[in-house]
Tab-separated table of C-alpha atoms in Angstrom:
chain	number	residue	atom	x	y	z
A	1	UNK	CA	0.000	0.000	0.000
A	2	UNK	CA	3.104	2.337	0.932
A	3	UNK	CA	4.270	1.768	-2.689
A	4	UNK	CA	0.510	2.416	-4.470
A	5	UNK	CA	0.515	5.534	-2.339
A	6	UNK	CA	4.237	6.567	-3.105
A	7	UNK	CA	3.238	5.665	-6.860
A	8	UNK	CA	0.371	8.104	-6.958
A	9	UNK	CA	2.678	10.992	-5.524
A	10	UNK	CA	5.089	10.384	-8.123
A	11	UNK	CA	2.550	10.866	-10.792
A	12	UNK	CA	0.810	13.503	-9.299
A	13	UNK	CA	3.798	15.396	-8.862
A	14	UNK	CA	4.260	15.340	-12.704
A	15	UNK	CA	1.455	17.750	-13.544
A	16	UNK	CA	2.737	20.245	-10.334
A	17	UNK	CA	6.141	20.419	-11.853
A	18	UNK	CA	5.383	20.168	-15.580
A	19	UNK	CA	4.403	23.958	-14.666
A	20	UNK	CA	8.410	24.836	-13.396
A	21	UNK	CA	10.150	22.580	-15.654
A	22	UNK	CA	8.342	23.438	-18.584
A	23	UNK	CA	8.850	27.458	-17.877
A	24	UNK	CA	12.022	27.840	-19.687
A	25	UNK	CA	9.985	26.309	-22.687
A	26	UNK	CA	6.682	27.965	-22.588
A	27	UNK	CA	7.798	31.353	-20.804
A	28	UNK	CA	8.935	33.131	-24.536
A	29	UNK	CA	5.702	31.447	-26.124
A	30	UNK	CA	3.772	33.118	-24.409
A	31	UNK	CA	5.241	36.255	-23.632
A	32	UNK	CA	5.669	36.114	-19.608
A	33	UNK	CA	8.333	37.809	-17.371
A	34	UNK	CA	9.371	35.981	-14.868
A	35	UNK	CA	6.942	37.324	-12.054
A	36	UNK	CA	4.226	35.548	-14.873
A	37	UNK	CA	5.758	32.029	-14.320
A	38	UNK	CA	5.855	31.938	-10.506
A	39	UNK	CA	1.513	33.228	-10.842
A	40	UNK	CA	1.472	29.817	-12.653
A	41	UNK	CA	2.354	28.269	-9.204
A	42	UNK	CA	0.512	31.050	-7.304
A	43	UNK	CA	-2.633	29.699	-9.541
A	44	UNK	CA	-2.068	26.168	-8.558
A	45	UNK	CA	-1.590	26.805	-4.978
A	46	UNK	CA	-4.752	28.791	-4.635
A	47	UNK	CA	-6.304	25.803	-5.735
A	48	UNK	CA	-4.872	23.535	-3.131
A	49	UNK	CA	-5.624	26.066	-0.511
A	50	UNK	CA	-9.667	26.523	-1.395
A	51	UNK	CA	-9.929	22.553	-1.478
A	52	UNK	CA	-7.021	21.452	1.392
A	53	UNK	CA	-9.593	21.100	4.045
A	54	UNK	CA	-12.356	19.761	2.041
A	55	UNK	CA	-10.537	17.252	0.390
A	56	UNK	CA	-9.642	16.161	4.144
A	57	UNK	CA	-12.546	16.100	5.253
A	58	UNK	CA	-13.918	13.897	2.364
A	59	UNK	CA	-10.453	11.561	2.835
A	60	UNK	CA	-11.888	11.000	6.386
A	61	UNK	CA	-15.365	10.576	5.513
A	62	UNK	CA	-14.848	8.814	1.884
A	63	UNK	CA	-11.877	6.554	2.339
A	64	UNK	CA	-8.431	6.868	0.558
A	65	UNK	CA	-9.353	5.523	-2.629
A	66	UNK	CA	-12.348	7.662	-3.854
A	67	UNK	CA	-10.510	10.353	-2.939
A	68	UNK	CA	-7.527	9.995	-4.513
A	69	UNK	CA	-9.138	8.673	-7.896
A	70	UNK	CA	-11.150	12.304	-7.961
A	71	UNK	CA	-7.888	14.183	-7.400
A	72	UNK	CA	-6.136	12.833	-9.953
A	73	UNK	CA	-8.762	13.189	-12.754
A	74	UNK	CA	-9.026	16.704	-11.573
A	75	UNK	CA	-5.705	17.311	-12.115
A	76	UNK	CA	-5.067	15.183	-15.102
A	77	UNK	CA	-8.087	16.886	-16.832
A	78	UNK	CA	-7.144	20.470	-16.179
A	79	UNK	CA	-3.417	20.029	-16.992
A	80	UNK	CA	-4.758	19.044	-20.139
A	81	UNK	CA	-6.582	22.135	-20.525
A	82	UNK	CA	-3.422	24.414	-19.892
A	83	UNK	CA	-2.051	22.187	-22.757
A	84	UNK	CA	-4.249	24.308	-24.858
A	85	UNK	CA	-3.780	27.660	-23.446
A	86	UNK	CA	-3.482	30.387	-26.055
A	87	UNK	CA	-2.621	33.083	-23.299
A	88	UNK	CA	-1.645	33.587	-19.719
A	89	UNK	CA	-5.104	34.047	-18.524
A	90	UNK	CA	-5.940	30.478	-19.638
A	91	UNK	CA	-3.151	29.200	-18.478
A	92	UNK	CA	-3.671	30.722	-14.919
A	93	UNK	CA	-7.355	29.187	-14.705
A	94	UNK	CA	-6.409	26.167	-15.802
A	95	UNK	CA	-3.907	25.869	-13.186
A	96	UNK	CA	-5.526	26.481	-11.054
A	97	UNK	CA	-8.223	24.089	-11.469
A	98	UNK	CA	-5.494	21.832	-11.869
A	99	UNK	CA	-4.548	22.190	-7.695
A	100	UNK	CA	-8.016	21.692	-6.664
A	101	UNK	CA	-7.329	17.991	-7.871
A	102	UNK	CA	-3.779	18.277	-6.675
A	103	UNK	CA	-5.442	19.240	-2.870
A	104	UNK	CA	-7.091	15.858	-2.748
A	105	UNK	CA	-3.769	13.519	-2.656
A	106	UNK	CA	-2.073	14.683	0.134
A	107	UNK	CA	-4.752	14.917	2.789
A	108	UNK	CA	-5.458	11.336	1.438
A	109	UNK	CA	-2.443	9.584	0.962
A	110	UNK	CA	-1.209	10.963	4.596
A	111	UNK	CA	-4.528	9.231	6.432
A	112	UNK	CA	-3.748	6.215	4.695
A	113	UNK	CA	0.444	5.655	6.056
A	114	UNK	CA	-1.497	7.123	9.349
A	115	UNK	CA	-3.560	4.110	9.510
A	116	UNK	CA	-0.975	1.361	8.520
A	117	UNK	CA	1.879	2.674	10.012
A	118	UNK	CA	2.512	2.395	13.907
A	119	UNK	CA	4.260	5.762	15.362
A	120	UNK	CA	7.868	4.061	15.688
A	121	UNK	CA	7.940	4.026	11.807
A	122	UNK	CA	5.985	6.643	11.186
A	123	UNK	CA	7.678	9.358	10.034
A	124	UNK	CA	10.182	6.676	7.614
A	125	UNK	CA	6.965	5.657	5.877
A	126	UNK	CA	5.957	8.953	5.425
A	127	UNK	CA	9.267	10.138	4.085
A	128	UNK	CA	9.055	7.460	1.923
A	129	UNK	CA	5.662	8.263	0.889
A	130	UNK	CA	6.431	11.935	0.188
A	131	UNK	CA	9.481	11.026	-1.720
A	132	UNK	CA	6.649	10.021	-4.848
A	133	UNK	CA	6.822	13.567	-5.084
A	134	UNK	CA	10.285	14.629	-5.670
A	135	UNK	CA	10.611	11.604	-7.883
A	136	UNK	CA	7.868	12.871	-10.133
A	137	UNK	CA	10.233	16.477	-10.109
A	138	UNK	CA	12.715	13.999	-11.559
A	139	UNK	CA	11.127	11.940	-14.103
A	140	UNK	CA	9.158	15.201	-15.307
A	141	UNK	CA	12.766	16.677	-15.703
A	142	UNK	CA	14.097	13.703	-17.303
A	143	UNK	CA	11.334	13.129	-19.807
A	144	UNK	CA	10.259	17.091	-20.225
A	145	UNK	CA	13.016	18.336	-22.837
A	146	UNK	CA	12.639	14.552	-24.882
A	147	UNK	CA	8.572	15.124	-24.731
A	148	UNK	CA	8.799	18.969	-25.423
A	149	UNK	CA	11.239	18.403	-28.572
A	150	UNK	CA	9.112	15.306	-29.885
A	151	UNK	CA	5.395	16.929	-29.301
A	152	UNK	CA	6.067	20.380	-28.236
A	153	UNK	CA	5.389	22.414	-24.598
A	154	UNK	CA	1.516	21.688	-25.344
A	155	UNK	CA	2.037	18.194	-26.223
A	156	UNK	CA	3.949	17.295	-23.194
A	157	UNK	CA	1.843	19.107	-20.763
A	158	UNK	CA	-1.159	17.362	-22.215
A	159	UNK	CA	0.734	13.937	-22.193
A	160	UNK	CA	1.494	14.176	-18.451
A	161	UNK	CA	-2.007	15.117	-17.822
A	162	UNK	CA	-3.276	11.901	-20.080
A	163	UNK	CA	-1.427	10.414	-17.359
A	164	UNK	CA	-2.515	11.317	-14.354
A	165	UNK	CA	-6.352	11.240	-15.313
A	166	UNK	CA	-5.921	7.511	-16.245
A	167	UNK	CA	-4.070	6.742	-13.134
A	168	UNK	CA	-6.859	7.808	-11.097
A	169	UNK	CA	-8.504	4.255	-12.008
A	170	UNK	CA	-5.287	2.517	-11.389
A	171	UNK	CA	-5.249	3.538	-8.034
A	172	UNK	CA	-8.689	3.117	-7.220
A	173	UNK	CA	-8.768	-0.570	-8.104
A	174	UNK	CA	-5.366	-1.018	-6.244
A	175	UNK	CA	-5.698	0.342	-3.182
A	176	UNK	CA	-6.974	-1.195	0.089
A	177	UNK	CA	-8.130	-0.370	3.630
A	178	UNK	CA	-6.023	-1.781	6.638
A	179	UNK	CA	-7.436	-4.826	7.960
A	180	UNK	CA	-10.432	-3.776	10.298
A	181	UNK	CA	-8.650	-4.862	13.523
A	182	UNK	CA	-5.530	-2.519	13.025
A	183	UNK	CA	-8.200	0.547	12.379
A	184	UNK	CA	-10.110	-0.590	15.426
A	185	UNK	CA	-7.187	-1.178	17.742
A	186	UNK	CA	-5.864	2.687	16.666
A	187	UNK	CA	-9.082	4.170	17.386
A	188	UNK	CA	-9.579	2.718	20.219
A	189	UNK	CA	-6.357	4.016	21.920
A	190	UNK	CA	-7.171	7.430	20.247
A	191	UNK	CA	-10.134	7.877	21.805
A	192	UNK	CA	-8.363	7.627	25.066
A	193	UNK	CA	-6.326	10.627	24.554
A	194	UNK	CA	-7.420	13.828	24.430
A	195	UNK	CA	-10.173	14.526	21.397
A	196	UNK	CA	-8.655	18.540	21.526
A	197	UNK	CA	-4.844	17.292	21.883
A	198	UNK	CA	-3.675	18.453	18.841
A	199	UNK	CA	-5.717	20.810	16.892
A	200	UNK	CA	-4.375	24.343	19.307
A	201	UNK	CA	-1.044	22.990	18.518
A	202	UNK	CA	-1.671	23.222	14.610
A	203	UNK	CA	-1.668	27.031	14.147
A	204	UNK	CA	1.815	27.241	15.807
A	205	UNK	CA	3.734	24.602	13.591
A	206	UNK	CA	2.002	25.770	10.469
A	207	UNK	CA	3.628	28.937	9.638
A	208	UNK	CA	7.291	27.194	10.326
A	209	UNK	CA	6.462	24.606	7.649
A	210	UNK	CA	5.152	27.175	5.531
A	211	UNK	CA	8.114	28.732	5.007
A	212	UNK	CA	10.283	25.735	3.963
A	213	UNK	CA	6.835	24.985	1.366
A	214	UNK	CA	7.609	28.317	0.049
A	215	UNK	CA	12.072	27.895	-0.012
A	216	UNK	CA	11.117	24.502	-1.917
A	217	UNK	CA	8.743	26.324	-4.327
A	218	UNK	CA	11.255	28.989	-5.233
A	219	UNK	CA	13.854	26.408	-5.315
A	220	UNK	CA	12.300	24.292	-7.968
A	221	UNK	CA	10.612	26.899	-9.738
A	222	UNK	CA	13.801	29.344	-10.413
A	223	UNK	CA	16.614	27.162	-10.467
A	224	UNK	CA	16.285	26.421	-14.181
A	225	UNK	CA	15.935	30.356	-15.278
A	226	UNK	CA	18.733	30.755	-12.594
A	227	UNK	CA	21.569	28.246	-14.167
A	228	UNK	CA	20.044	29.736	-17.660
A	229	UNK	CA	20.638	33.347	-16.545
A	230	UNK	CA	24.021	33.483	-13.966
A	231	UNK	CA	25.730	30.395	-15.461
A	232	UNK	CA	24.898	30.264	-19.129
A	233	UNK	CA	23.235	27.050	-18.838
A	234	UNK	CA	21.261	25.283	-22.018
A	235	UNK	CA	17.265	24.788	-21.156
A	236	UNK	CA	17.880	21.711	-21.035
A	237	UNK	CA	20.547	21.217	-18.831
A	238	UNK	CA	19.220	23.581	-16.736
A	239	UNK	CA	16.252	20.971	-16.244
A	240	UNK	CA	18.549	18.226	-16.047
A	241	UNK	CA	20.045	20.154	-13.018
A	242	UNK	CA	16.477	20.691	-11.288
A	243	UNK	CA	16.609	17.135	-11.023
A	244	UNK	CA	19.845	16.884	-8.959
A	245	UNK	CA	17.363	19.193	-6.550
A	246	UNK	CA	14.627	16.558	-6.642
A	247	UNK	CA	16.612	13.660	-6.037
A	248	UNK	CA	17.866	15.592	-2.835
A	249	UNK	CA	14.875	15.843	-1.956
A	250	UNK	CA	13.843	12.201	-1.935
A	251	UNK	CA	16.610	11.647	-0.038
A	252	UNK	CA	15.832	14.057	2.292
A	253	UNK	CA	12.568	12.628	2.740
A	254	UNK	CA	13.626	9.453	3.653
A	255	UNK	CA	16.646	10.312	5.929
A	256	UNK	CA	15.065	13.006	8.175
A	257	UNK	CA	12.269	10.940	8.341
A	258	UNK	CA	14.741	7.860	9.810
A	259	UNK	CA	16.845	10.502	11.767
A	260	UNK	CA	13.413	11.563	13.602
A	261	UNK	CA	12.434	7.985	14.336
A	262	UNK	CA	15.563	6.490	14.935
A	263	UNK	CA	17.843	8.900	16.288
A	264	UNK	CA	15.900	11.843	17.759
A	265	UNK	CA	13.202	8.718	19.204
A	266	UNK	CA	10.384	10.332	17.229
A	267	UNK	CA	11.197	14.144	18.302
A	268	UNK	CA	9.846	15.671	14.737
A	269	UNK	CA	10.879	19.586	15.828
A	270	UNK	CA	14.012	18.766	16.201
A	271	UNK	CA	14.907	17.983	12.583
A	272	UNK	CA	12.346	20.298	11.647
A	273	UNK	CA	14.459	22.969	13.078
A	274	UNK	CA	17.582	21.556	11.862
A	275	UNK	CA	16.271	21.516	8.110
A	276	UNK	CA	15.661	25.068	8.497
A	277	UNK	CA	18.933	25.943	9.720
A	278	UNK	CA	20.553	23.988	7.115
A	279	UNK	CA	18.457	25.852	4.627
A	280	UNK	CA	18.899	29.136	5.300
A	281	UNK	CA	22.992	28.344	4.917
A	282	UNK	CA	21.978	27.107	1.624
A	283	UNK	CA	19.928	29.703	0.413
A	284	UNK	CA	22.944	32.131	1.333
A	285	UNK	CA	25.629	30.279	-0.529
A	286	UNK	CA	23.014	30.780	-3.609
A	287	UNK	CA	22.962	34.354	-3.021
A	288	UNK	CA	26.988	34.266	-3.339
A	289	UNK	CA	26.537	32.165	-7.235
A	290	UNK	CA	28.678	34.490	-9.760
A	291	UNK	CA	29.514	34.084	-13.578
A	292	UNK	CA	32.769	32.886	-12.554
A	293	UNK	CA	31.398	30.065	-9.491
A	294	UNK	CA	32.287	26.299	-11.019
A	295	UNK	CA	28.884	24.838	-12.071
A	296	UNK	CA	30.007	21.711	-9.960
A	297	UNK	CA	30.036	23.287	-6.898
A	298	UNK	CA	26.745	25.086	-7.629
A	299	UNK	CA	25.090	22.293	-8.437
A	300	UNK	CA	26.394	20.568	-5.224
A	301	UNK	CA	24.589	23.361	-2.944
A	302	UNK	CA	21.634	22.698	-5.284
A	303	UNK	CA	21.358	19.092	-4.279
A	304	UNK	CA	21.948	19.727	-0.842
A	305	UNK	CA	19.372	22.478	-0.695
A	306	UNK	CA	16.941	19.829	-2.330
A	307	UNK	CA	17.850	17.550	0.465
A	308	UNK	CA	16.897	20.470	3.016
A	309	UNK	CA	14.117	22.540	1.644
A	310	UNK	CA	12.427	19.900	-0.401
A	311	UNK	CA	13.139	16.827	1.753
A	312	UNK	CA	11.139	18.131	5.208
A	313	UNK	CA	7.742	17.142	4.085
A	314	UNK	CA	7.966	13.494	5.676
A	315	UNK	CA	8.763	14.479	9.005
A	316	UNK	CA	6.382	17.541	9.269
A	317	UNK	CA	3.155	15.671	8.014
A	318	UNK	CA	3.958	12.598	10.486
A	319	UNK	CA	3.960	15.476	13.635
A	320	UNK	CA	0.569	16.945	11.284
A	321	UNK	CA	-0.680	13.074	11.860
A	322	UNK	CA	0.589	12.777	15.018
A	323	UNK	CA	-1.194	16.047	16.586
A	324	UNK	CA	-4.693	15.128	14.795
A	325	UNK	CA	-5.420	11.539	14.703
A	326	UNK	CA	-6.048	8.962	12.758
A	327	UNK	CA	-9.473	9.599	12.201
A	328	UNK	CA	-8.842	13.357	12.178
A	329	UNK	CA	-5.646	13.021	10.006
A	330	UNK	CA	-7.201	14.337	6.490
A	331	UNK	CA	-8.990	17.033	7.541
A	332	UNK	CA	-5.863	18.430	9.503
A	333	UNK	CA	-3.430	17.890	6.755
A	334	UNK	CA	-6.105	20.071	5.173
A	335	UNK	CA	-6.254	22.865	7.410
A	336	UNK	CA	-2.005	22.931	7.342
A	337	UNK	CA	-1.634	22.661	3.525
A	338	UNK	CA	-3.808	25.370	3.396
A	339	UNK	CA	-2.004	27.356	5.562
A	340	UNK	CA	1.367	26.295	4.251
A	341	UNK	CA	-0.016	27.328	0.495
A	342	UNK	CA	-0.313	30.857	1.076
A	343	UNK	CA	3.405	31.087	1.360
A	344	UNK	CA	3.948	29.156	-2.080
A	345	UNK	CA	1.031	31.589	-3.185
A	346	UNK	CA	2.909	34.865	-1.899
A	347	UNK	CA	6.226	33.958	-1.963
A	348	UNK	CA	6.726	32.036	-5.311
A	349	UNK	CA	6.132	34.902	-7.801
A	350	UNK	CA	7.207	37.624	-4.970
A	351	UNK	CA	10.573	36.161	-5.514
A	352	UNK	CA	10.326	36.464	-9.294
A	353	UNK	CA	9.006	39.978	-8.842
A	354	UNK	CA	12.211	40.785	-6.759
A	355	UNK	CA	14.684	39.752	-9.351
A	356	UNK	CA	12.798	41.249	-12.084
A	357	UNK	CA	12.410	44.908	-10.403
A	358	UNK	CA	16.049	44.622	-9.263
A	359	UNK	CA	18.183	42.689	-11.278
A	360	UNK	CA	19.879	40.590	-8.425
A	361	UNK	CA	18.960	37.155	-7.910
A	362	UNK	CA	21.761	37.343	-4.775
A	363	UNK	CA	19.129	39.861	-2.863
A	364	UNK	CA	16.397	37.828	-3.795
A	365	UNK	CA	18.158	33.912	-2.168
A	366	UNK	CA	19.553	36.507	0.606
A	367	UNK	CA	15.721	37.142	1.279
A	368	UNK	CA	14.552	33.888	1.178
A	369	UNK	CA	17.339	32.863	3.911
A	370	UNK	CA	15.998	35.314	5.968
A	371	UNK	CA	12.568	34.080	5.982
A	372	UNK	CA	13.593	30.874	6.227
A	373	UNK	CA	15.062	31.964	9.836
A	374	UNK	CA	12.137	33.336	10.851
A	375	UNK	CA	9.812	30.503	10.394
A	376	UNK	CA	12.830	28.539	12.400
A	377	UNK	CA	12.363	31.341	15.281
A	378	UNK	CA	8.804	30.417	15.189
A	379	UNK	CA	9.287	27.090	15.748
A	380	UNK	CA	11.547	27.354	18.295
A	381	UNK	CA	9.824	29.679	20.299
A	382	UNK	CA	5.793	29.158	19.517
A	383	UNK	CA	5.523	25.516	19.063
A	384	UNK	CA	5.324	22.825	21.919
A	385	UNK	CA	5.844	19.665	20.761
A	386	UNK	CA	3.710	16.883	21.866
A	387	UNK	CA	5.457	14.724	23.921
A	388	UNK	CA	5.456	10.992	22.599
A	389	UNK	CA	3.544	10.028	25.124
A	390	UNK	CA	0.758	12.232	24.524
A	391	UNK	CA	0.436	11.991	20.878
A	392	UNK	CA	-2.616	10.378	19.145
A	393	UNK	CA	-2.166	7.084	17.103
């Protein structure tokens, strides 16, 4: 089940970063400055924020599998329709219709490592689970420049939304529930804790993981046009490098989530805070990239800044789980994606906007480290983490 769900990611992810790794592609086509391309993921955020806690809600109501086969039509239908878009405006909406499918997979696919998973192993599984979506970063920037110089931008988009739509079924006839003793053992011992455990806790850890949604974002949307613009890169290489950042991020996912169980005994803040350290470092040594830096050693502090900024996600929705619930799970990991989303919906093209009113992509990474530090201060200071004992199965 850990593999259908990890599956489903990785195609999922496909259509969210067909929009990035498509950009350098699309972006003269049809005429957009760079501010344009980061309202792409603006668009498709949006979407994930209006349906985040709905789709939870339905994840805990429906089951995993209906849910996930409606997100991925969703998405697979409307990526399809950006496929066709003769202007930005199009584009935007379709988008954006595009994330309301997106918002279904993650409040879904979370509830369902929440119910086969005991807390021990928790946050492993769900590294591994979130690593799907990396690995869909990396096989969409593998297969983008072949698909975009054999059908086109429009044909490839539409190809990887083909895709998704028909994986929907896939899923759907795949996927099962955990056997009914497991589900009734783990609410039993969740209804002895405390039904309001978790939920004031949830305001406090979501604006901390909100900002290293919004470093990934900016990471993986502007490190093509970045190599293309400081370092001269091809397009294509330039994608070829954006997966270097992806695969640092699946291993991210999975070590953090194996240094939380293993080593820090299930202590998620911990790493949580560590990652953002770490990441604000990174996003500093970006700022310093020149003409003259050797592309090695930027692409080195590009896979390590995947491994940071885009390899958190594990660790942070197992604490989500963890504060909620089992039964609560989906429509929690609604409420924090939605929160988290307003940062990839700010931050994303107000990056963009930066370098295009100033010139300087070094102020802009410089910025983003600074953020970064504050949503570490916030966790430091704001959140208390459960302690194991107290936390909900």
């Amino acid at each position: 089940m850990l593999a259908v769900i990890g599956l489903s990611h990785v195609v999922g992810a496909t259509g969210q970063y067909s929009i990035n790794t498509l950009a350098p592609f699309y972006q003269s086509d049809l005429e957009l400055t760079r501010a344009a391309v980061g309202l792409f993921i603006t668009a498709f955020y949006v979407g994930m924020a209006c349906l985040s806690f709905p789709a939870g809600w339905l994840a805990d109501r429906l089951g995993v599998g209906k849910t996930v086969l409606g997100g991925h039509l969703l998405l697979g239908l409307f990526t399809v329709a950006a496929a066709a878009a003769p202007s930005f405006g199009w584009a935007f909406a379709s988008f954006l219709f595009a994330g309301l499918g997106y918002a279904f997979l993650n409040p879904a696919s979370t509830k369902g490592v929440m119910a086969w998973f005991e807390s021990s192993e928790r946050a492993t599984a769900m590294g591994i689970k979130q690593t799907g979506v990396p690995a869909g970063g990396v096989l969409t920037a593998l297969v983008a420049s072949p698909l975009e110089r054999l059908l086109g931008w429009r044909g490839a988009l539409a190809a990887l939304g083909a895709v998704n739509g028909l994986f929907g079924f896939f899923f759907r006839a795949l996927w099962r529930e955990p056997p009914e003793k497991v589900r009734a053992e783990a609410l039993r011992r969740e209804a002895a804790g405390s039904a309001r455990l978790g939920w004031e806790r949830l305001g406090s850890v979501s604006f901390g993981t909100a900002v290293l949604l919004t470093a990934q974002m900016i990471l993986i949307t502007y490190v093509p046009l970045f190599l293309i613009e400081r370092l001269a890169l091809s397009p294509s290489r330039a994608s070829q490098a954006l997966a270097l950042a992806q695969l640092g991020g699946m291993t991210g996912r999975i070590g953090w989530g194996a240094v939380s169980d293993r080593i820090y005994s299930g202590r998620r803040k911990r790493v949580l805070v560590l990652v953002g350290v770490l990441s604000t470092a990174l996003a500093l040594l970006l700022g310093l990239v020149s003409a003259t830096t050797p592309v090695l050693l930027v692409l080195a502090v590009v896979l390590l800044a995947g491994v940071c900024m885009v390899g958190h996600q594990g660790v942070s929705y197992a604490l989500i789980g963890e504060i909620a619930g089992t039964s609560r799970t989906g429509a929690a990991l609604g409420i924090v994606v939605s929160a988290n989303s307003l940062g990839a919906i700010f931050g994303t093209p107000a990056f963009g906007y930066l370098v295009d009113r100033t010139g300087s992509y070094s102020l802009a990474w410089n910025a983003l480290a600074g953020a970064i530090l504050l949503g570490v201060l916030a966790l430091v200071f704001f959140f208390d983490e459960p302690a194991p004992r107290e936390r909900l199965p």
